Short mmCIF file of N, CA and C and ligand atoms in Angstrom, two decimals:
data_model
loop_
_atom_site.label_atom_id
_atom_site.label_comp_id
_atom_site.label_asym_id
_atom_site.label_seq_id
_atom_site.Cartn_x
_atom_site.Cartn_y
_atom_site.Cartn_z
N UNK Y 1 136.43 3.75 170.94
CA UNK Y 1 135.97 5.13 170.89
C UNK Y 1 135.35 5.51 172.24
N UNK Y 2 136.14 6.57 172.61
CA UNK Y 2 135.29 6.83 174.56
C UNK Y 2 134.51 8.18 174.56
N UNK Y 3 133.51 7.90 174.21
CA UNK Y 3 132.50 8.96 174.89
C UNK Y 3 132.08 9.59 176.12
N UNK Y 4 132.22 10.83 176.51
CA UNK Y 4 131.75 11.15 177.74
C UNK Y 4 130.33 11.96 177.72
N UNK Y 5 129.69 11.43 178.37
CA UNK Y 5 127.74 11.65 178.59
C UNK Y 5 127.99 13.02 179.81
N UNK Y 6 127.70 13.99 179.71
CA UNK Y 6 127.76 14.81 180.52
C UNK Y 6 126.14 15.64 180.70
N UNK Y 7 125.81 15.60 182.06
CA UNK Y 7 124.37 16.19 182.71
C UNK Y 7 124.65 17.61 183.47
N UNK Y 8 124.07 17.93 183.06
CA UNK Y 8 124.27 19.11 183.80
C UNK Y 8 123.28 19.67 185.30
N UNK Y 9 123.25 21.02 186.09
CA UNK Y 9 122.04 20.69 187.14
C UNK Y 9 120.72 20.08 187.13
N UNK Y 10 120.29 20.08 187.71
CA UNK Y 10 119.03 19.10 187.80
C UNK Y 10 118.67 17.55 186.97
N UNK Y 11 119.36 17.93 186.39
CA UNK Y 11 119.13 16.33 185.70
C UNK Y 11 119.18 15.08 186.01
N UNK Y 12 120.42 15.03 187.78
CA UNK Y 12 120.25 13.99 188.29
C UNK Y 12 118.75 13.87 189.22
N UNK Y 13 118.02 14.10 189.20
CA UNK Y 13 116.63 14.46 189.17
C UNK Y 13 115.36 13.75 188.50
N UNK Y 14 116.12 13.27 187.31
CA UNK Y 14 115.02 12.80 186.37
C UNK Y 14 114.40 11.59 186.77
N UNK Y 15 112.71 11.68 186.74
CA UNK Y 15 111.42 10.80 186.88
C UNK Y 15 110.79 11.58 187.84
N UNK Y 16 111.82 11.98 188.69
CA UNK Y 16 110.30 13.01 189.87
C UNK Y 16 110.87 13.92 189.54
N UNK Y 17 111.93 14.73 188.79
CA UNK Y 17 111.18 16.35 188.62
C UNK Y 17 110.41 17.20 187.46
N UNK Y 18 109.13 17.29 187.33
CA UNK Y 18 108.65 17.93 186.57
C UNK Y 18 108.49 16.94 185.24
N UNK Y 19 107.93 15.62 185.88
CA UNK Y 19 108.15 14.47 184.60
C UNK Y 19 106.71 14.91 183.41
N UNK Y 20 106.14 15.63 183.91
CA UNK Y 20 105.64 15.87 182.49
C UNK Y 20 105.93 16.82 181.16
N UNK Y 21 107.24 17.65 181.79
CA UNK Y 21 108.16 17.92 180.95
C UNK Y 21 109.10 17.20 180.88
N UNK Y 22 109.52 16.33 181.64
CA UNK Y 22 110.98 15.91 181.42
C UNK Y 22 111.00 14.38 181.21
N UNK Y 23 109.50 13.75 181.60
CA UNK Y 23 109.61 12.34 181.21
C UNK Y 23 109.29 11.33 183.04
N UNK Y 24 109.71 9.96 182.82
CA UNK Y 24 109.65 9.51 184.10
C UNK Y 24 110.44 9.08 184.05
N UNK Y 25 111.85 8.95 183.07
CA UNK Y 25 112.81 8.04 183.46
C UNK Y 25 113.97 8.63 184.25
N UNK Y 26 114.44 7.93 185.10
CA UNK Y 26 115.66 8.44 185.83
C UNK Y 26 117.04 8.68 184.95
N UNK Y 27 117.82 9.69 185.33
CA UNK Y 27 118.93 9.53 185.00
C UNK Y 27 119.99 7.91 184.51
N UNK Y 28 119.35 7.96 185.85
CA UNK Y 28 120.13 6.02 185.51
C UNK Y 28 119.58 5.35 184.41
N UNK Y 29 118.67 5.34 184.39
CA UNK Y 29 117.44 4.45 183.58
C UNK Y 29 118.24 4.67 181.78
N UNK Y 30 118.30 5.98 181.77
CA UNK Y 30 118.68 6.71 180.08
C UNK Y 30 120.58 6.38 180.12
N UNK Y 31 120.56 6.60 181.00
CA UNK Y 31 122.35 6.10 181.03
C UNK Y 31 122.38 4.60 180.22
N UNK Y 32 122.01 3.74 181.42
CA UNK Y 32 121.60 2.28 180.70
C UNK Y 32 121.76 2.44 179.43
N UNK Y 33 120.07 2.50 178.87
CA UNK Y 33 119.77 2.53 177.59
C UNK Y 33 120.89 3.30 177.04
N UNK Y 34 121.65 4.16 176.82
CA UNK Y 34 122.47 4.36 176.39
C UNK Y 34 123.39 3.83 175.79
N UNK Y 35 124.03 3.02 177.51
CA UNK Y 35 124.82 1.58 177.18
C UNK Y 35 124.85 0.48 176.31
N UNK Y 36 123.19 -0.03 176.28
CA UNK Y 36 122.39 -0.71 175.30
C UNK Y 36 122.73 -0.68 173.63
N UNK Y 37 122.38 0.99 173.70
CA UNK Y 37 122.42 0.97 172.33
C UNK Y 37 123.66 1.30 171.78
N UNK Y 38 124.65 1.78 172.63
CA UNK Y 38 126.39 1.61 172.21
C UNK Y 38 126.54 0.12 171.85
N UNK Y 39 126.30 -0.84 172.64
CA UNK Y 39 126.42 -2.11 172.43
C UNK Y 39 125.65 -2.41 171.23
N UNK Y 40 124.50 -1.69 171.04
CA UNK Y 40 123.91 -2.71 169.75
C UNK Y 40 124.48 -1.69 168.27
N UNK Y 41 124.83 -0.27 168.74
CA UNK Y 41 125.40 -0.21 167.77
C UNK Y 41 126.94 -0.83 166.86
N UNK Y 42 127.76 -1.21 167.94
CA UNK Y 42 128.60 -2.11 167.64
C UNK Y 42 128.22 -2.89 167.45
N UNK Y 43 127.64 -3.65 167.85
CA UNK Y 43 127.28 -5.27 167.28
C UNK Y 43 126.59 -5.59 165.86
N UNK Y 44 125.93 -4.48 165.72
CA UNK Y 44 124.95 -4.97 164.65
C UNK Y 44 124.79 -3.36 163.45
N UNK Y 45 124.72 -2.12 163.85
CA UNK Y 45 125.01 -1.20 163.27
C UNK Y 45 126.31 -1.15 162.62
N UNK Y 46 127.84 -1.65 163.55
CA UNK Y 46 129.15 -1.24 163.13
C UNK Y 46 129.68 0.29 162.40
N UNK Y 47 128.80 0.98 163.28
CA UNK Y 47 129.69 2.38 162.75
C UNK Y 47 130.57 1.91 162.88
N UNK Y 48 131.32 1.77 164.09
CA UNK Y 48 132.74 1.80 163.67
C UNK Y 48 133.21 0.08 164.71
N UNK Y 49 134.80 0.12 164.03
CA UNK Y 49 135.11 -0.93 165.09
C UNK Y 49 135.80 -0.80 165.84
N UNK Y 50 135.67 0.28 166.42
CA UNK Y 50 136.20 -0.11 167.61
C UNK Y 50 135.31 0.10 168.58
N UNK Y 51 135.54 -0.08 169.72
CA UNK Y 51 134.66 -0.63 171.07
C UNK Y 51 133.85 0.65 171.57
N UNK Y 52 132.76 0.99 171.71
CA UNK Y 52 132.35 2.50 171.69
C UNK Y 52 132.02 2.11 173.74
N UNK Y 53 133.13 2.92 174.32
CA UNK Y 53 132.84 3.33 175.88
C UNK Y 53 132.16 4.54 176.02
N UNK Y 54 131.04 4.17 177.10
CA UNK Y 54 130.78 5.72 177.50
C UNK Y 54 131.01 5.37 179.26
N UNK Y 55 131.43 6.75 178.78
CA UNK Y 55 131.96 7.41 180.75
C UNK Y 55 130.24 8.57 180.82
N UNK Y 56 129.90 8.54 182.32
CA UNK Y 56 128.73 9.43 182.73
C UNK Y 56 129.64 10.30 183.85
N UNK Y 57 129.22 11.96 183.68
CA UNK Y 57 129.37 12.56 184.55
C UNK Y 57 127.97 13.52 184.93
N UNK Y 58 127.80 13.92 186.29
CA UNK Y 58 126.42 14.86 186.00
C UNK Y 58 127.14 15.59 187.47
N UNK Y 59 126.72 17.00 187.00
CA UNK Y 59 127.38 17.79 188.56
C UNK Y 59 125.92 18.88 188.25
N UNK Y 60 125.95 19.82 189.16
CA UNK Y 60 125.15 20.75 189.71
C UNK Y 60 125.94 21.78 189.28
N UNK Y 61 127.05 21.59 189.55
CA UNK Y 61 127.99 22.74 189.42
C UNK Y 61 128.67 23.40 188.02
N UNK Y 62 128.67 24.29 187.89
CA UNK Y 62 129.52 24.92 186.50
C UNK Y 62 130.96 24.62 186.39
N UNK Y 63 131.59 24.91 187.35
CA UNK Y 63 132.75 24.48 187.45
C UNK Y 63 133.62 23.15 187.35
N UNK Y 64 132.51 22.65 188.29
CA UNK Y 64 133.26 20.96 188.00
C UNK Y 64 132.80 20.51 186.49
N UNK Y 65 131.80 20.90 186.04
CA UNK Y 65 131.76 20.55 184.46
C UNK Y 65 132.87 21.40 183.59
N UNK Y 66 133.00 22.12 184.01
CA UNK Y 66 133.56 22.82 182.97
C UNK Y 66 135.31 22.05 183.16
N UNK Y 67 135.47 21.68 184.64
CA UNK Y 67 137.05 20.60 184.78
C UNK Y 67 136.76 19.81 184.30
N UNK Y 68 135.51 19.25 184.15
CA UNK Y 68 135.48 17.96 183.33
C UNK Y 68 135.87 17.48 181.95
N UNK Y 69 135.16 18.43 181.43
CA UNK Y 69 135.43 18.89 179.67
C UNK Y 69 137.24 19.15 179.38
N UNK Y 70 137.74 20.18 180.57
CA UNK Y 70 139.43 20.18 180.53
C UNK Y 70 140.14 18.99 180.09
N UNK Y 71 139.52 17.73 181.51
CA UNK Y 71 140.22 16.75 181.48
C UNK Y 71 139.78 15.66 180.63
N UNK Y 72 138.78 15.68 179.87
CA UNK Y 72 138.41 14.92 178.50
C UNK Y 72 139.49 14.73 177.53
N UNK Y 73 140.02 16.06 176.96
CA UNK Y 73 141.07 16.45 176.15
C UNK Y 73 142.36 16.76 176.71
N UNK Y 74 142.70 16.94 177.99
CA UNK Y 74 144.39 17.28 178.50
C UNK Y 74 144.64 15.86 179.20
N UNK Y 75 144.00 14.59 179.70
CA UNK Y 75 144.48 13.36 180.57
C UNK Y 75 143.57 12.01 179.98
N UNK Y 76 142.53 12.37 179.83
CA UNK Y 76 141.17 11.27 179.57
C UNK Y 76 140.77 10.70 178.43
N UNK Y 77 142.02 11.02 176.98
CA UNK Y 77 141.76 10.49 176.07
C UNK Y 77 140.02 9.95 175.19
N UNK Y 78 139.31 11.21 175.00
CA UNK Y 78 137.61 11.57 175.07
C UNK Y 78 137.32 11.91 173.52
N UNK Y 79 136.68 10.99 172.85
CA UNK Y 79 137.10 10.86 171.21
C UNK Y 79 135.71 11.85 171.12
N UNK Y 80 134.60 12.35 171.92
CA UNK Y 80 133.26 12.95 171.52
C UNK Y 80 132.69 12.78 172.95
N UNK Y 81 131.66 13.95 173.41
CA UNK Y 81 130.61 14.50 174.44
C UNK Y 81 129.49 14.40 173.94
N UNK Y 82 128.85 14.22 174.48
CA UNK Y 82 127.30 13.90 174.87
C UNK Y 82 127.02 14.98 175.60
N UNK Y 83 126.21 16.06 175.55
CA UNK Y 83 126.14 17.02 176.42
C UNK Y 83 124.86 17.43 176.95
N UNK Y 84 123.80 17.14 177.94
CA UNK Y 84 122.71 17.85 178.55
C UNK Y 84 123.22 19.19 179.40
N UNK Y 85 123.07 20.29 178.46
CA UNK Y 85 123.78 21.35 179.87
C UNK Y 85 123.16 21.84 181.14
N UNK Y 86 121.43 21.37 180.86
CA UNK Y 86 119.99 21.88 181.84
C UNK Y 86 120.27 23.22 181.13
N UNK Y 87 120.26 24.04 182.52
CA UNK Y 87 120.06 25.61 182.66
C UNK Y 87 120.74 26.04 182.01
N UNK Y 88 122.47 25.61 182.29
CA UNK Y 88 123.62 26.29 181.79
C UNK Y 88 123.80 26.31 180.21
N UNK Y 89 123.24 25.60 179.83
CA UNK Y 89 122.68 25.99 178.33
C UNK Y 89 122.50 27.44 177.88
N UNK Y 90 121.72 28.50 178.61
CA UNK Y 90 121.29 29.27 178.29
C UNK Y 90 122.24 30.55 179.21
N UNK Y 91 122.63 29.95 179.78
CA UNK Y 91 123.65 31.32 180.50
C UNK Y 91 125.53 31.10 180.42
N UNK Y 92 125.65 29.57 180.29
CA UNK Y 92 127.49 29.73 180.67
C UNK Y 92 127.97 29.70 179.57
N UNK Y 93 128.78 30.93 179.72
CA UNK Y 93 130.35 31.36 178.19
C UNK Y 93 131.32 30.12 179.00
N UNK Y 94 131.40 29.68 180.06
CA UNK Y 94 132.50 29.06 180.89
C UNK Y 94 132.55 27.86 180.11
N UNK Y 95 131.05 27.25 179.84
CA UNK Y 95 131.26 26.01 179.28
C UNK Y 95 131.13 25.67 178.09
N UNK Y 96 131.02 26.91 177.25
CA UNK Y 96 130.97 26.76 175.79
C UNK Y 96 132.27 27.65 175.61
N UNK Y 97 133.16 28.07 176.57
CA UNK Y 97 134.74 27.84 175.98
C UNK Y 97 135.63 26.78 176.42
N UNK Y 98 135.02 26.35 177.21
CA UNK Y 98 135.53 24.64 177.59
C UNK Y 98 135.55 23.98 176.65
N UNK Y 99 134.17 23.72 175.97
CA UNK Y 99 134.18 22.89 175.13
C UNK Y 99 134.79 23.22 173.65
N UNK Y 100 134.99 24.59 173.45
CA UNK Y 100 135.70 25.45 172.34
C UNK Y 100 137.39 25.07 172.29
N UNK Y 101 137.71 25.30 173.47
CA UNK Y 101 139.43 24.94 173.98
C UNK Y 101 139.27 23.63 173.68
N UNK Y 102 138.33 22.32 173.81
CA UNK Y 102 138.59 20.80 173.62
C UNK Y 102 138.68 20.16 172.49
N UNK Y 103 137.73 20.99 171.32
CA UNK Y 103 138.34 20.69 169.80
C UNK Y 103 137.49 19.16 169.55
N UNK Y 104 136.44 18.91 170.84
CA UNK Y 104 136.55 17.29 170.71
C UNK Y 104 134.66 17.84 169.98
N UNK Y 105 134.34 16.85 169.40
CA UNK Y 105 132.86 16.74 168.70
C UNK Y 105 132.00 16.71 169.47
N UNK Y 106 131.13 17.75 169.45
CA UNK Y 106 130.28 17.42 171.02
C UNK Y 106 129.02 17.94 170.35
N UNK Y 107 127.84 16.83 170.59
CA UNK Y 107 126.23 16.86 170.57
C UNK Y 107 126.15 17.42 171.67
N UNK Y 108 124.98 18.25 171.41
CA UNK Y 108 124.14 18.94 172.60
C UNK Y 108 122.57 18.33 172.72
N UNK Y 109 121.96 17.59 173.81
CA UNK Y 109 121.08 16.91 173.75
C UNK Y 109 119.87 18.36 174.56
N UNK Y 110 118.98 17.91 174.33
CA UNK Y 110 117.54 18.39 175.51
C UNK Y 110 116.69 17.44 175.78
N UNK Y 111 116.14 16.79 176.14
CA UNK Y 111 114.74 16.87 176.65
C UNK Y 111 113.56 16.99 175.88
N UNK Y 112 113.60 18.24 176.60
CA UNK Y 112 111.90 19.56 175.93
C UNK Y 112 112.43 19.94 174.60
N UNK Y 113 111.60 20.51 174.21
CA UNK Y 113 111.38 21.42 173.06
C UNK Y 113 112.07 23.07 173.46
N UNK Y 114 113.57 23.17 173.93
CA UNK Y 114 113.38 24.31 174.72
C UNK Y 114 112.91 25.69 173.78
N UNK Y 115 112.76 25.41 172.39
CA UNK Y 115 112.03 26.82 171.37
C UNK Y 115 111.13 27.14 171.74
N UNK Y 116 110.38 25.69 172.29
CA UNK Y 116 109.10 26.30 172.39
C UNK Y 116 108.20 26.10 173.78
N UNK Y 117 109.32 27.37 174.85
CA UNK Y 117 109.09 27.04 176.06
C UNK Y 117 109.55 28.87 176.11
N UNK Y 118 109.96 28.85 177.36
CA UNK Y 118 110.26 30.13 177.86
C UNK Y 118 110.49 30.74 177.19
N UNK Y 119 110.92 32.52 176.72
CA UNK Y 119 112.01 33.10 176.02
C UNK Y 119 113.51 32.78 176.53
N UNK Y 120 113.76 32.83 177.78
CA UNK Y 120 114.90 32.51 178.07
C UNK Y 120 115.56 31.22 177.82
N UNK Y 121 114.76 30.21 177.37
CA UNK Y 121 115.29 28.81 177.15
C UNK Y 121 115.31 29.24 175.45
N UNK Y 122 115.17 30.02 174.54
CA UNK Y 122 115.22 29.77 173.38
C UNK Y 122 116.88 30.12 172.67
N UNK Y 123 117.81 30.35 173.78
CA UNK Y 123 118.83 30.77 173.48
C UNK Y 123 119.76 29.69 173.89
N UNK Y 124 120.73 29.19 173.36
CA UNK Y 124 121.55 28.37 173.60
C UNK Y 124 122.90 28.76 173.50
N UNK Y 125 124.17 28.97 174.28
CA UNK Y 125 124.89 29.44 174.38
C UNK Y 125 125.92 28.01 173.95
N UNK Y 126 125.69 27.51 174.17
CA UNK Y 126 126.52 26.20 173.64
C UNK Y 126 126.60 25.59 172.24
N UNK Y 127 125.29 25.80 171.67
CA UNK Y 127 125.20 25.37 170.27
C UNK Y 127 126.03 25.65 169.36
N UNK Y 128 126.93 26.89 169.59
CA UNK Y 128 127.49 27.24 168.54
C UNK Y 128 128.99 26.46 168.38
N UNK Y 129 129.34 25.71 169.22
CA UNK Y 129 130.55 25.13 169.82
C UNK Y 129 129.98 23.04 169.69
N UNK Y 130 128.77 23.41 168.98
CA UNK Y 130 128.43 21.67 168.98
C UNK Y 130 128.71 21.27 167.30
N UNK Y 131 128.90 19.96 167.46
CA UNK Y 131 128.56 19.71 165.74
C UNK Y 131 127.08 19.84 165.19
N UNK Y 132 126.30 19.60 166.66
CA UNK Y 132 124.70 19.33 166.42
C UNK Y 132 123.77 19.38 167.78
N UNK Y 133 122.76 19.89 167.55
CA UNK Y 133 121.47 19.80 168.85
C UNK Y 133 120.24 19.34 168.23
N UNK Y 134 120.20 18.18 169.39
CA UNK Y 134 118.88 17.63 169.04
C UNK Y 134 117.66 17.97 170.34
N UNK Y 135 116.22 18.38 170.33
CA UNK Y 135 115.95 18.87 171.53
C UNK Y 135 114.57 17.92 170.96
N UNK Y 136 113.54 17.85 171.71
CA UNK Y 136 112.31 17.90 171.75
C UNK Y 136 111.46 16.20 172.12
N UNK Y 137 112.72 15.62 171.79
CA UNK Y 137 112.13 14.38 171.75
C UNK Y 137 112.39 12.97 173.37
N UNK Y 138 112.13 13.98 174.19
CA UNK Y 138 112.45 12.88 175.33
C UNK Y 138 113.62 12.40 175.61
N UNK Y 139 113.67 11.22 176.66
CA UNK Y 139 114.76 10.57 176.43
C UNK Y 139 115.20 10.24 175.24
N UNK Y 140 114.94 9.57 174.08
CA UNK Y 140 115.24 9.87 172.98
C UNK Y 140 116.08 10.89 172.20
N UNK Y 141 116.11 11.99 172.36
CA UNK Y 141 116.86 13.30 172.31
C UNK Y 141 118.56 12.38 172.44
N UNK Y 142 118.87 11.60 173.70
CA UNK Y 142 120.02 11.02 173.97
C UNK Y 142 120.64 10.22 172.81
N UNK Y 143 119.25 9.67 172.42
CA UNK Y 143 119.76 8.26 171.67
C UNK Y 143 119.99 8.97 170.33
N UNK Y 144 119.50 9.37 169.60
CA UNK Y 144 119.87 10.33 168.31
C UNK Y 144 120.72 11.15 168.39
N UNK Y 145 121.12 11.87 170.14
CA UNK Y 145 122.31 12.33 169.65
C UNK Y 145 123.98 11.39 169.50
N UNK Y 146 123.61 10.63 170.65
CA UNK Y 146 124.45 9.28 170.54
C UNK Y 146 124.90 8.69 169.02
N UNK Y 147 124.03 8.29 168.40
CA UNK Y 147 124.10 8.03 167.17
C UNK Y 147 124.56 9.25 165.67
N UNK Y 148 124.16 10.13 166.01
CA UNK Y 148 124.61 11.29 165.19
C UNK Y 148 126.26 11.68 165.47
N UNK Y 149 126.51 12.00 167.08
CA UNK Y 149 128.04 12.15 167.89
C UNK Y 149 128.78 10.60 167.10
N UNK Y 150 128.46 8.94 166.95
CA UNK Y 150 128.91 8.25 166.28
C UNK Y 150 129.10 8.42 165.37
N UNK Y 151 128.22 8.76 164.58
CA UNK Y 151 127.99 9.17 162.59
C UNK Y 151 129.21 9.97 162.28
N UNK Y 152 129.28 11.01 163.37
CA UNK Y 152 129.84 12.48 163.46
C UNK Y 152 131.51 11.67 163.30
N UNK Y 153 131.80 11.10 164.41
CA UNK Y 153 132.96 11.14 164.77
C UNK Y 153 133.74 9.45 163.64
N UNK Y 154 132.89 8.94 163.51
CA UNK Y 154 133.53 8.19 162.27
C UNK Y 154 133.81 8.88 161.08
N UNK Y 155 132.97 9.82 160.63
CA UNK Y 155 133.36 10.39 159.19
C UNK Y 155 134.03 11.40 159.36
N UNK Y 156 134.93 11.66 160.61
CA UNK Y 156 135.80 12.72 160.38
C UNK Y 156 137.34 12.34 160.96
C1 DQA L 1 116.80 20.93 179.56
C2 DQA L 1 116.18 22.27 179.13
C3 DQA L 1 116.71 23.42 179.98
O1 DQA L 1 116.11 24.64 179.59
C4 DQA L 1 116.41 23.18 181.44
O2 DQA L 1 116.96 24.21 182.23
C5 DQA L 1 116.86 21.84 181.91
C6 DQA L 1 116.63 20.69 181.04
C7 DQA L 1 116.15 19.75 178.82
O3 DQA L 1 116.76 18.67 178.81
O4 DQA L 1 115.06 19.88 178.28
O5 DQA L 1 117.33 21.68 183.02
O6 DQA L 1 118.18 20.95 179.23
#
């Protein structure tokens, strides 16, 4: 089963920007753990059996995410997304018809609590195109959606 982890701006960023909203761990650091717990969910969870890969992408850009998501579903054989969008959460139609055209199961992760932050962060333009959003709980946020995107994509 190949998962693709997708970050959106700023996120390659994480531990020095704004870590008391966003935490201290690096990008890399949550990737890992990620890895970790794909592995221990196969090993010892067994959602499923087959071999759970994750691929990481993180761009700045709208565009190259939004080719990314293309080539998940038209070359890259991409059974479910992992999705941090940052900002673009709250402003891109580009990448919530990307992910609409891909048909593939896609969690939407956060961070923060974004409800209960700006007005402008309380809108999510992507959610409606996810199976599920999990926000509020840290790095963590990853790992529950990881596991839910598994849950998700075995029982269907
Ligand atoms: C974020 C929340 C967004 O509102 C913000 O723009 C980010 C990070 C989060 O993980 O909490 O860049 O997606």
């Amino acid at each position: 089963m190949n998962i693709l982890v997708i970050n959106g701006p700023n996120l390659g960023l994480l531990g020095k920007r704004e870590p008391l909203v966003y935490g201290t761990k690096s990008l890399d650091d949550i990737s890992k753990k990620l890895v970790d717990i794909a592995k221990a969910i196969n090993d010892k969870i067994k959602i499923t059996t087959e071999e759970i890969k994750l691929s990481f992408f993180q761009s700045d850009i709208e565009g190259e995410i939004v080719k990314k998501i293309g080539e998940a579903w038209t070359k890259d054989s991409i059974d479910g997304i992992l999705i941090n969008p940052g900002a673009y959460t709250h402003t891109s139609i580009a990448i919530h018809d990307a992910i609409q055209a891909s048909n593939l199961p896609t969690v939407e992760v956060h961070l923060s609590h974004i409800y209960s932050r700006e007005n402008f962060r309380h809108t999510s333009i992507i959610s409606s195109v996810c199976v599920g959003q999990i926000c509020g709980f840290g790095e963590n946020s990853y790992f529950l959606g990881l596991q839910g995107l598994l849950n998700f994509c075995k029982n269907t």
